[in-house]
GROMACS .gro file of C-alpha atoms in nm:
model
  131
    1MET     CA    1   1.111  -0.129   1.469
    2THR     CA    2   0.911   0.059   1.202
    3VAL     CA    3   0.639   0.281   1.258
    4ALA     CA    4   0.380   0.018   1.183
    5GLU     CA    5   0.530  -0.209   1.413
    6MET     CA    6   0.518   0.080   1.696
    7VAL     CA    7   0.164   0.123   1.615
    8MET     CA    8   0.066  -0.251   1.605
    9SER     CA    9   0.234  -0.297   1.956
   10TYR     CA   10   0.047   0.001   2.106
   11TYR     CA   11  -0.278  -0.130   1.960
   12TRP     CA   12  -0.220  -0.501   2.023
   13TYR     CA   13   0.080  -0.485   2.300
   14GLU     CA   14   0.399  -0.648   2.251
   15PRO     CA   15   0.433  -0.944   2.041
   16PHE     CA   16   0.559  -1.286   2.200
   17THR     CA   17   0.668  -1.608   2.002
   18GLY     CA   18   0.427  -1.860   2.002
   19GLY     CA   19   0.150  -1.597   2.053
   20ASN     CA   20  -0.170  -1.586   1.867
   21TYR     CA   21  -0.180  -1.484   1.499
   22THR     CA   22  -0.191  -1.134   1.574
   23ASP     CA   23   0.072  -1.170   1.865
   24ASP     CA   24   0.311  -1.337   1.679
   25PRO     CA   25   0.586  -1.135   1.576
   26ARG     CA   26   0.592  -1.301   1.214
   27PHE     CA   27   0.259  -1.138   1.155
   28ARG     CA   28   0.374  -0.787   1.278
   29HIS     CA   29   0.660  -0.817   1.012
   30VAL     CA   30   0.446  -0.967   0.735
   31HIS     CA   31   0.157  -0.679   0.773
   32THR     CA   32   0.415  -0.403   0.792
   33ALA     CA   33   0.533  -0.541   0.436
   34GLU     CA   34   0.164  -0.543   0.331
   35ILE     CA   35   0.132  -0.168   0.446
   36ALA     CA   36   0.463  -0.062   0.259
   37THR     CA   37   0.345  -0.225  -0.052
   38PHE     CA   38   0.019  -0.003  -0.033
   39PHE     CA   39   0.229   0.280  -0.052
   40MET     CA   40   0.463   0.177  -0.311
   41LEU     CA   41   0.157   0.112  -0.495
   42ALA     CA   42   0.053   0.442  -0.429
   43LEU     CA   43   0.376   0.602  -0.535
   44MET     CA   44   0.356   0.409  -0.861
   45ILE     CA   45  -0.002   0.534  -0.940
   46VAL     CA   46   0.102   0.896  -0.877
   47LYS     CA   47   0.446   0.846  -1.090
   48VAL     CA   48   0.280   0.660  -1.371
   49PHE     CA   49  -0.079   0.801  -1.409
   50PHE     CA   50  -0.083   1.153  -1.264
   51ASN     CA   51   0.321   1.234  -1.358
   52ASN     CA   52   0.419   1.331  -1.003
   53VAL     CA   53   0.110   1.553  -0.944
   54PHE     CA   54   0.329   1.887  -0.918
   55GLN     CA   55   0.651   1.975  -1.092
   56PRO     CA   56   0.791   2.323  -0.966
   57SER     CA   57   1.137   2.422  -0.984
   58SER     CA   58   1.239   2.353  -0.638
   59LEU     CA   59   1.323   1.993  -0.553
   60TRP     CA   60   1.223   2.012  -0.198
   61LEU     CA   61   0.887   2.142  -0.259
   62ALA     CA   62   0.812   1.879  -0.536
   63ALA     CA   63   0.933   1.628  -0.281
   64ILE     CA   64   0.708   1.749   0.021
   65VAL     CA   65   0.414   1.760  -0.199
   66ARG     CA   66   0.465   1.417  -0.357
   67LEU     CA   67   0.520   1.260   0.006
   68ILE     CA   68   0.215   1.418   0.106
   69VAL     CA   69  -0.008   1.300  -0.204
   70VAL     CA   70   0.136   0.949  -0.193
   71SER     CA   71   0.086   0.930   0.195
   72GLY     CA   72  -0.278   1.015   0.135
   73VAL     CA   73  -0.326   0.791  -0.144
   74GLY     CA   74  -0.157   0.495   0.049
   75MET     CA   75  -0.399   0.547   0.317
   76LEU     CA   76  -0.688   0.551   0.129
   77ILE     CA   77  -0.558   0.209  -0.057
   78TYR     CA   78  -0.522   0.072   0.307
   79PHE     CA   79  -0.860   0.192   0.430
   80PHE     CA   80  -1.028   0.055   0.098
   81TYR     CA   81  -0.864  -0.276   0.148
   82TYR     CA   82  -0.936  -0.347   0.510
   83SER     CA   83  -1.292  -0.189   0.515
   84GLU     CA   84  -1.554  -0.419   0.637
   85ILE     CA   85  -1.794  -0.357   0.352
   86LEU     CA   86  -1.552  -0.243   0.038
   87GLY     CA   87  -1.271  -0.458   0.070
   88PRO     CA   88  -1.461  -0.788   0.078
   89LYS     CA   89  -1.682  -0.701  -0.200
   90PHE     CA   90  -1.447  -0.533  -0.454
   91VAL     CA   91  -1.113  -0.732  -0.358
   92ASP     CA   92  -1.257  -1.042  -0.236
   93ARG     CA   93  -1.116  -1.023   0.089
   94VAL     CA   94  -1.193  -1.216   0.400
   95PRO     CA   95  -1.349  -0.986   0.667
   96GLY     CA   96  -1.125  -0.909   0.965
   97ILE     CA   97  -0.775  -0.843   1.001
   98GLY     CA   98  -0.529  -1.106   1.095
   99ASN     CA   99  -0.687  -1.393   0.885
  100LEU     CA  100  -0.464  -1.672   0.744
  101ASP     CA  101  -0.634  -1.606   0.381
  102ASP     CA  102  -0.538  -1.266   0.372
  103THR     CA  103  -0.322  -1.218   0.071
  104SER     CA  104  -0.301  -0.825   0.004
  105LEU     CA  105   0.079  -0.878  -0.089
  106CYS     CA  106  -0.013  -1.109  -0.365
  107TRP     CA  107  -0.276  -0.840  -0.534
  108THR     CA  108  -0.103  -0.525  -0.456
  109ILE     CA  109   0.237  -0.662  -0.609
  110MET     CA  110   0.042  -0.795  -0.923
  111SER     CA  111  -0.086  -0.466  -0.954
  112MET     CA  112   0.237  -0.290  -0.946
  113ALA     CA  113   0.362  -0.560  -1.205
  114LEU     CA  114   0.096  -0.442  -1.450
  115ILE     CA  115   0.160  -0.074  -1.384
  116LEU     CA  116   0.520  -0.140  -1.440
  117ALA     CA  117   0.464  -0.297  -1.739
  118TYR     CA  118   0.209  -0.034  -1.895
  119ASP     CA  119   0.456   0.224  -1.800
  120LYS     CA  120   0.780   0.059  -1.939
  121PHE     CA  121   0.666  -0.160  -2.224
  122PHE     CA  122   0.363   0.062  -2.356
  123ASN     CA  123   0.505   0.403  -2.215
  124ALA     CA  124   0.194   0.471  -2.056
  125PHE     CA  125   0.038   0.554  -2.444
  126PRO     CA  126  -0.294   0.725  -2.382
  127ILE     CA  127  -0.171   0.923  -2.099
  128ARG     CA  128   0.174   1.056  -2.242
  129LYS     CA  129   0.056   1.002  -2.609
  130SER     CA  130   0.414   0.953  -2.750
  131LEU     CA  131   0.559   0.617  -2.884
   0.00000   0.00000   0.00000
């Protein structure tokens, strides 16, 4: 069980097969994947656009700083997406949590594909300035 699933079990109690949408274990697994893709998107943003933020000589220090920054950016993306005001306005999301029409995996993976193409095929041209 992941940390996200433990938090969901604490908030919504234990899932059971045949339950309502948020009580179903399948919803919990899909929602955990959605949360994980928010953090993967944050990792790609920090790597491509900010050059891993901080590059000291110590590998452990760099890993800890990047973990903290990526966690913060991932939580910002999560709160932006599930916000009752910003999410429906900018991402065209259905208000509330646990809707059948919620497609965060779709737009997040699409954003990651665009960033990956920008990084690999265009070598992040305006940022890195080398072709």
